[in-house]
CSV table of N, CA and C in Angstrom, one decimal:
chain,number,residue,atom,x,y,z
A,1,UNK,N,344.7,8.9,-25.7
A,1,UNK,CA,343.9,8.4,-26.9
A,1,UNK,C,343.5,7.0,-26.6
A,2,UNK,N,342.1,6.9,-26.8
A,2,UNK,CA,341.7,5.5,-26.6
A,2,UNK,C,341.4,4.4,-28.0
A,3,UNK,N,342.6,3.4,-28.2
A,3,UNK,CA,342.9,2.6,-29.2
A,3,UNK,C,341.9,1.2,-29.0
A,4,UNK,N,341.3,1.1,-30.0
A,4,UNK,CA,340.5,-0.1,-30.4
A,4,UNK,C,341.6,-1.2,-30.8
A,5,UNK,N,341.7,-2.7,-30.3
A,5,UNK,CA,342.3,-3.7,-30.7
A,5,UNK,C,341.6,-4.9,-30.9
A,6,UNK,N,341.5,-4.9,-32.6
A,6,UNK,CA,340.3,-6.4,-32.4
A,6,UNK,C,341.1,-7.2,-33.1
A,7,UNK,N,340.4,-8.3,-33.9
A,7,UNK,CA,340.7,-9.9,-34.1
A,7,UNK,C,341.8,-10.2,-33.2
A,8,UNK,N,341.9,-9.8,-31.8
A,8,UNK,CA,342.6,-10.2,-30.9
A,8,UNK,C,342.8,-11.5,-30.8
A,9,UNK,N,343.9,-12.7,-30.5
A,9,UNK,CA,343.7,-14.4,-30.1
A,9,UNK,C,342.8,-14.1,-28.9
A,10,UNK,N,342.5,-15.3,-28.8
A,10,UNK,CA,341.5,-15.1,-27.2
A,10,UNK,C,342.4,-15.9,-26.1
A,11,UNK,N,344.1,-16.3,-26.4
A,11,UNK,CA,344.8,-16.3,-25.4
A,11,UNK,C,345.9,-15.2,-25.4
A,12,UNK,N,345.4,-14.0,-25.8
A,12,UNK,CA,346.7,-12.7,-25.6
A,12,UNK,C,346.0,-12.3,-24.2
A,13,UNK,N,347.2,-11.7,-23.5
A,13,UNK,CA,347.1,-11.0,-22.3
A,13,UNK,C,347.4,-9.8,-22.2
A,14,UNK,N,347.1,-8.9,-21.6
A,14,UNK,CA,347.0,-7.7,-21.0
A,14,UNK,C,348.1,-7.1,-21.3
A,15,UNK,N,349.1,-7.9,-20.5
A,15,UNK,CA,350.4,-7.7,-20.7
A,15,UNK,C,351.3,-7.8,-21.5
A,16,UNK,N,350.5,-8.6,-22.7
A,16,UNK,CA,351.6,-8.4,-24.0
A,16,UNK,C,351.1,-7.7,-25.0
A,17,UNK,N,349.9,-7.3,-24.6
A,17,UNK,CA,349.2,-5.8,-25.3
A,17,UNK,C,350.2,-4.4,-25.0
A,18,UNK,N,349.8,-4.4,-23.3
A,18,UNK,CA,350.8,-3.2,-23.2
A,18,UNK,C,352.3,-3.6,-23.7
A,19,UNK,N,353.0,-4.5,-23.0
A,19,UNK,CA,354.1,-4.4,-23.8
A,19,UNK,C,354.6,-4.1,-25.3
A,20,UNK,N,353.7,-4.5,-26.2
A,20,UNK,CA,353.4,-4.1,-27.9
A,20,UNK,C,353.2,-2.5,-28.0
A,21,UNK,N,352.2,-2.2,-26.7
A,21,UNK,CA,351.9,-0.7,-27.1
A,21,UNK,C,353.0,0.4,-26.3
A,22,UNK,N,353.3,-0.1,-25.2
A,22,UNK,CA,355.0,0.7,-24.6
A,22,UNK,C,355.8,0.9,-25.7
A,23,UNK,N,356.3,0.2,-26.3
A,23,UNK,CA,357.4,0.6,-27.7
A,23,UNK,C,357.1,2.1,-28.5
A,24,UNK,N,355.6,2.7,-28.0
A,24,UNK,CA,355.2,4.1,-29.0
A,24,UNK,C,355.0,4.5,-27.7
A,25,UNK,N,355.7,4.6,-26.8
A,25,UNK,CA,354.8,5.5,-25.3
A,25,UNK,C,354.3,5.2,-24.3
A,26,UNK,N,354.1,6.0,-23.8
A,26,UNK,CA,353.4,5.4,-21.9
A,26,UNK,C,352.0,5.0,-22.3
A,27,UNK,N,351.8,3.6,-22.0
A,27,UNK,CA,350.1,3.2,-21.7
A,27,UNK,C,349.5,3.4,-20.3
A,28,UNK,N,348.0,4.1,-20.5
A,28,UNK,CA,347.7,4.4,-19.0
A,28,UNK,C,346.7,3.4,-19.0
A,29,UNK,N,346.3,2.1,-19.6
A,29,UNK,CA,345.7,1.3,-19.5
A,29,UNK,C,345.8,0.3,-20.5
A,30,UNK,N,345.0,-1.0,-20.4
A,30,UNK,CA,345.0,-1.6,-21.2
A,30,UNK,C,343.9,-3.1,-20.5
A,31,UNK,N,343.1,-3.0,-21.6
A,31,UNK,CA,341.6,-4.0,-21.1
A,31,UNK,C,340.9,-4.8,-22.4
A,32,UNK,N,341.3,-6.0,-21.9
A,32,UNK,CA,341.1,-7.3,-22.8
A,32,UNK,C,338.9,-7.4,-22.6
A,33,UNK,N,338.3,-7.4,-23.2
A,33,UNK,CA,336.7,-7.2,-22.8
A,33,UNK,C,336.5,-8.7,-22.8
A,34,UNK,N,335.4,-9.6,-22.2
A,34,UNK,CA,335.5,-10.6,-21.7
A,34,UNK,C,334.1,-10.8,-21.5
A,35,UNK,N,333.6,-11.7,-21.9
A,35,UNK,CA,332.3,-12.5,-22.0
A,35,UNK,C,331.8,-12.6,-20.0
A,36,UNK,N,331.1,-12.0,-19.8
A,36,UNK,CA,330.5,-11.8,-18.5
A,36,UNK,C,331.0,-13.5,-17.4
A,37,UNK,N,329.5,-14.4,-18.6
A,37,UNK,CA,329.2,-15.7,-17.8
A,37,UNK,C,330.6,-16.5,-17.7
A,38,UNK,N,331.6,-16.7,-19.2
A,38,UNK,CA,332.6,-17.2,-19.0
A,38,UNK,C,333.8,-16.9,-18.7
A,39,UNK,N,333.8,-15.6,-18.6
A,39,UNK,CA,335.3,-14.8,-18.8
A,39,UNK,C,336.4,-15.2,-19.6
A,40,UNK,N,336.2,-15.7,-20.8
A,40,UNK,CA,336.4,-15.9,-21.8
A,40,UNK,C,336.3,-14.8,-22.8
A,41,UNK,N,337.8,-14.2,-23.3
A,41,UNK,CA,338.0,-13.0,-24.4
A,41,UNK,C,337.3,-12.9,-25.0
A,42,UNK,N,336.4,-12.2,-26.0
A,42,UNK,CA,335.2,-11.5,-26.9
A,42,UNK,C,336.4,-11.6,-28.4
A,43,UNK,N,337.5,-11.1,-28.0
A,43,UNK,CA,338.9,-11.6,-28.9
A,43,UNK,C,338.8,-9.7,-29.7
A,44,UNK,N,338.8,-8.9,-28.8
A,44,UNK,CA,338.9,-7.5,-28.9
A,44,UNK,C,339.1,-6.6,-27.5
A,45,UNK,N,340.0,-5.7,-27.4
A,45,UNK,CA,340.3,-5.0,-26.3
A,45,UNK,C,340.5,-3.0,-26.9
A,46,UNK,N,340.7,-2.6,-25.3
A,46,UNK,CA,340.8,-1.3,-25.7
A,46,UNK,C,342.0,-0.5,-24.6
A,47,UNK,N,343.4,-0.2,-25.8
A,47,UNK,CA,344.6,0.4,-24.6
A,47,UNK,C,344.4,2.0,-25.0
A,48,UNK,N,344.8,2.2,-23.5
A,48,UNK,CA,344.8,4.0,-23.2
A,48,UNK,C,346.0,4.6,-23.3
A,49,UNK,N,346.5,5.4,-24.2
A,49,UNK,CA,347.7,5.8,-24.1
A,49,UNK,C,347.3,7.5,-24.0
A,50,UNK,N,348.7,8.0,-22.9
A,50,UNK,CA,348.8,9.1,-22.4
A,50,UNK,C,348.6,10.0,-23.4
A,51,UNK,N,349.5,9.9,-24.6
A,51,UNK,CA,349.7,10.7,-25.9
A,51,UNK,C,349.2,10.8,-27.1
A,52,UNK,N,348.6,11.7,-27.3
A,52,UNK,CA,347.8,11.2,-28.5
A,52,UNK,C,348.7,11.2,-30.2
A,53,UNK,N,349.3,11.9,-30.1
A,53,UNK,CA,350.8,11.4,-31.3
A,53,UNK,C,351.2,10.1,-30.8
A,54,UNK,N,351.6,9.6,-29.9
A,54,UNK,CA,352.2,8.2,-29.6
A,54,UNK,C,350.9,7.5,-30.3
A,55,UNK,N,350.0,7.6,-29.8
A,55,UNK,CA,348.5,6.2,-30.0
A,55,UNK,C,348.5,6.4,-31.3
A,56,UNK,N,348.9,7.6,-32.3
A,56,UNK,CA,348.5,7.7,-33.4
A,56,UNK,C,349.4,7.1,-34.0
A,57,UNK,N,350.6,7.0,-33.4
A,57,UNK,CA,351.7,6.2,-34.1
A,57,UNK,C,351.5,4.4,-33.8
A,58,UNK,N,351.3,4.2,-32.8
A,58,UNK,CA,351.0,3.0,-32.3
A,58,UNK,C,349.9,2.4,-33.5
A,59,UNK,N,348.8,3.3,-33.9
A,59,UNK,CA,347.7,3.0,-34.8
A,59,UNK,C,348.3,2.4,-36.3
A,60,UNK,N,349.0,3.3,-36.6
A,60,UNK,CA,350.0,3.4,-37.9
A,60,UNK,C,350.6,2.2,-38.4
A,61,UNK,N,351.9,1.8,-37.0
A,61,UNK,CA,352.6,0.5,-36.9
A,61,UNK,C,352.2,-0.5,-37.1
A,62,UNK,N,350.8,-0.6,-36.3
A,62,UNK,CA,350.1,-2.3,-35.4
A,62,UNK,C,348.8,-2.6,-36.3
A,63,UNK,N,348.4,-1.8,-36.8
A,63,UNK,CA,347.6,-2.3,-37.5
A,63,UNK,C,347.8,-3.1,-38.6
A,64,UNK,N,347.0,-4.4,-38.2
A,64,UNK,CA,347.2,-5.4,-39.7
A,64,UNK,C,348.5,-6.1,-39.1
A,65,UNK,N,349.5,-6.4,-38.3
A,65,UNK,CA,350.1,-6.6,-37.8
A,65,UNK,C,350.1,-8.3,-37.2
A,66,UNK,N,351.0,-8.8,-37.2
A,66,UNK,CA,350.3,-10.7,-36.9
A,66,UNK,C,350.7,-10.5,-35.8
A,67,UNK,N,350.0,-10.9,-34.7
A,67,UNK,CA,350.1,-11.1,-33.1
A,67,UNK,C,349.4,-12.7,-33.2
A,68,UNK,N,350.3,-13.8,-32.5
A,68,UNK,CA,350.0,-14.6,-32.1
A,68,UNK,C,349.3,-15.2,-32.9
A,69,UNK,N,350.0,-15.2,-34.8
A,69,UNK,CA,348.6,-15.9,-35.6
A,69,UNK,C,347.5,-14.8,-36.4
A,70,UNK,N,347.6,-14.0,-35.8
A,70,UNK,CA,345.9,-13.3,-36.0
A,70,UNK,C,346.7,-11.8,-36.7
A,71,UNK,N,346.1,-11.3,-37.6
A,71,UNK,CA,346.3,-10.0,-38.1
A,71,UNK,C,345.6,-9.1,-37.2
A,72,UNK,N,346.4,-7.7,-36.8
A,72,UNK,CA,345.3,-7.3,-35.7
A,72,UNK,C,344.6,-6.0,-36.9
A,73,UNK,N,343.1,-5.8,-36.0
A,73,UNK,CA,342.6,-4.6,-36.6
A,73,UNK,C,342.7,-3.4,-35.5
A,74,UNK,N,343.9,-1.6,-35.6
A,74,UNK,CA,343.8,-1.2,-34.7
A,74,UNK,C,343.6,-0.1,-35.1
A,75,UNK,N,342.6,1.0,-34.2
A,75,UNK,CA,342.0,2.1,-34.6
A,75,UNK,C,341.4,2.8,-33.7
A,76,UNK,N,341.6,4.1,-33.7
A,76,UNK,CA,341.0,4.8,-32.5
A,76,UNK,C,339.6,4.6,-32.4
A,77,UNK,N,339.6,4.2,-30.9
A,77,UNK,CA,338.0,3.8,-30.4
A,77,UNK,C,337.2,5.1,-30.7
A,78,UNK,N,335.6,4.7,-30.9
A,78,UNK,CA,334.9,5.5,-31.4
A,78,UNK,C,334.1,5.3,-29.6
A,79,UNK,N,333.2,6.5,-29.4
A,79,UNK,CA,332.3,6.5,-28.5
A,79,UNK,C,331.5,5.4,-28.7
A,80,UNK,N,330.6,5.2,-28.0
A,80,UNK,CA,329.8,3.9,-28.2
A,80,UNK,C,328.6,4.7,-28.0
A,81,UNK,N,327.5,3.7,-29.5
A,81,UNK,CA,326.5,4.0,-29.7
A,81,UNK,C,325.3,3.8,-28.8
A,82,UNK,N,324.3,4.6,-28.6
A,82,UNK,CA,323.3,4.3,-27.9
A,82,UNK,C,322.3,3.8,-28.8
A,83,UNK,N,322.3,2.4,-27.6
A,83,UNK,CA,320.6,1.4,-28.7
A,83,UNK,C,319.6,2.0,-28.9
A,84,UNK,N,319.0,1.7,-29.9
A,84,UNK,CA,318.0,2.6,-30.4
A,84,UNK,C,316.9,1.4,-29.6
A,85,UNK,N,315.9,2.3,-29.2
A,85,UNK,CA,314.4,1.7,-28.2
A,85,UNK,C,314.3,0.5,-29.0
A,86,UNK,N,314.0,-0.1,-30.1
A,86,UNK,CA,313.7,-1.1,-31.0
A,86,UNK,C,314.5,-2.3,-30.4
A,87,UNK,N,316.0,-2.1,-30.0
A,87,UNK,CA,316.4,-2.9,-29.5
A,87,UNK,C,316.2,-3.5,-28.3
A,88,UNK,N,315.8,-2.3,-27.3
A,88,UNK,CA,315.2,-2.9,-25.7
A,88,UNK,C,314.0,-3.6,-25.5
A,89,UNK,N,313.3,-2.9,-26.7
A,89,UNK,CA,311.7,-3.8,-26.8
A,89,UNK,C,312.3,-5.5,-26.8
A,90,UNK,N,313.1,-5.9,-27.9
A,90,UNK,CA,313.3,-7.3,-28.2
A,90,UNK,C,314.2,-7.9,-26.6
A,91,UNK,N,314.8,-7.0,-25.8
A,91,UNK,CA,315.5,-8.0,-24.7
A,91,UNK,C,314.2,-8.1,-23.9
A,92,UNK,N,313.6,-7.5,-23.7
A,92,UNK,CA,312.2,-8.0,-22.5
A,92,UNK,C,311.4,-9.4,-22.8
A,93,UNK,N,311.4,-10.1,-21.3
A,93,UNK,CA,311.1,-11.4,-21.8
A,93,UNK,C,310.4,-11.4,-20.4
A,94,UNK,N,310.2,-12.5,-20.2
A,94,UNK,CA,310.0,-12.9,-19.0
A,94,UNK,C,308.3,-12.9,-19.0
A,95,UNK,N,307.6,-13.2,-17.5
A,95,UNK,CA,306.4,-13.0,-17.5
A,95,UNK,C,305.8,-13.6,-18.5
A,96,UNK,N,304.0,-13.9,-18.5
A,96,UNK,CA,303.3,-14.7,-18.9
A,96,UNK,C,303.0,-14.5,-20.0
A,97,UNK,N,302.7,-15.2,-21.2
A,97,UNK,CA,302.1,-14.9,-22.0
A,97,UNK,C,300.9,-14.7,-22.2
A,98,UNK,N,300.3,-14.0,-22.8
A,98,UNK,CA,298.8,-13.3,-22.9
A,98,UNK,C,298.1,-14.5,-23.4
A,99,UNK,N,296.9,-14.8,-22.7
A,99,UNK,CA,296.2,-15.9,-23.4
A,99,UNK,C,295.0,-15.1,-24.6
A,100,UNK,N,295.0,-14.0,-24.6
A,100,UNK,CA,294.3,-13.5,-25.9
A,100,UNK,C,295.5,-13.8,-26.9
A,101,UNK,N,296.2,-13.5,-26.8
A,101,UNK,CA,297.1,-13.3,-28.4
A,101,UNK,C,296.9,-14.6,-28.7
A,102,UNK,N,296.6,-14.6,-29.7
A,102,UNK,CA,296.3,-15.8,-30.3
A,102,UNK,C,298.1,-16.3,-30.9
A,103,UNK,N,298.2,-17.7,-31.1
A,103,UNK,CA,300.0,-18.3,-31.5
A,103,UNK,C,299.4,-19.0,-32.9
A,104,UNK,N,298.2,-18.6,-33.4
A,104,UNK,CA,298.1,-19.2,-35.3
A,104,UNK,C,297.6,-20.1,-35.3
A,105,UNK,N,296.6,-20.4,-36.6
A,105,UNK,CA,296.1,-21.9,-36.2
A,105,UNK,C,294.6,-21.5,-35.6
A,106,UNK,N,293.6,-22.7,-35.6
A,106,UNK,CA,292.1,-22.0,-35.5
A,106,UNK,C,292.4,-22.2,-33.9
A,107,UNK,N,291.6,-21.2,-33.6
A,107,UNK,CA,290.9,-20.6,-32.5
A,107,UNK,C,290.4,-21.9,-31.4
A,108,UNK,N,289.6,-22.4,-32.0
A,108,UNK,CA,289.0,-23.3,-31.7
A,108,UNK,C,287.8,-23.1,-30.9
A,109,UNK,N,286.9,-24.1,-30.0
A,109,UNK,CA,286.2,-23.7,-28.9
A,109,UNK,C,284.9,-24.3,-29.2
A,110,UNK,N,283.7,-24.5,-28.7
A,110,UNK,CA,282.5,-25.1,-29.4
A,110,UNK,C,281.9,-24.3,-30.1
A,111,UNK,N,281.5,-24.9,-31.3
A,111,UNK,CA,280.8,-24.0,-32.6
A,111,UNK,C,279.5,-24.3,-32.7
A,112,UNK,N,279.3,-25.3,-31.7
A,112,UNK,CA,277.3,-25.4,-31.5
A,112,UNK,C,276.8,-25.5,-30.2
C-alpha cells in the first residue's frame, strides 16, 4: 500500500519516517519528495508498505499525529492526475514575441 505523508517538517528524514512506519510492518520504501533546484523538502513524502492491513493500520494511528511539531496528514496515496492540455499551453514560453499582437495602447504609426 502506497501511504501519502504530508505537513511533513522539512527537516524529518527518511529514516524516521520508516522508523514511525516499521512499528505497523515491513516498509518496502520510503521517499521524502524534494524541490528539484534546491533539494529542499516540498514538506510531504510517500512510504510503501508490503501489507496492505499494516498501511491501513499505520493510516489509522499516524494520522493527525505531532511529528517534530507538525500534525501529520496520512492517507492512502491516490494515483496522480493527468494535467489537463490548459495547463501545458500556460508552461510554454520561450521564443519571440509576435510583433502583430498588439500589448494595448494605440497602435501608433503615421496618420498623414
Amino acid at each position: 500500500m502506497n501511504i501519502y505523508v504530508g505537513n511533513l517538517p522539512y527537516k524529518a528524514t527518511e529514516d524516521e519516517l520508516r522508523n514511525m512506519f516499521e512499528s505497523f510492518g515491513e516498509v518496502s520504501s520510503v521517499r521524502i519528495i524534494t524541490d528539484h533546484e534546491s533539494g529542499r523538502s516540498k514538506g510531504f513524502a510517500f512510504v510503501e508498505m508490503a501489507n496492505n492491513e499494516q498501511g491501513a493500520a499505520a493510516i489509522e494511528e499516524l494520522n493527525g499525529v505531532d511529528f517534530i511539531g507538525r500534525p501529520l496528514t496520512v492517507n492512502e496515496a491516490r494515483p496522480r492526475q493527468e494535467r489537463s492540455s490548459g495547463d501545458r499551453d500556460r508552461s510554454r514560453g520561450g521564443g519571440r514575441p509576435n510583433p502583430r499582437e498588439g500589448r494595448g495602447g494605440y497602435g501608433g504609426g503615421n496618420r498623414y
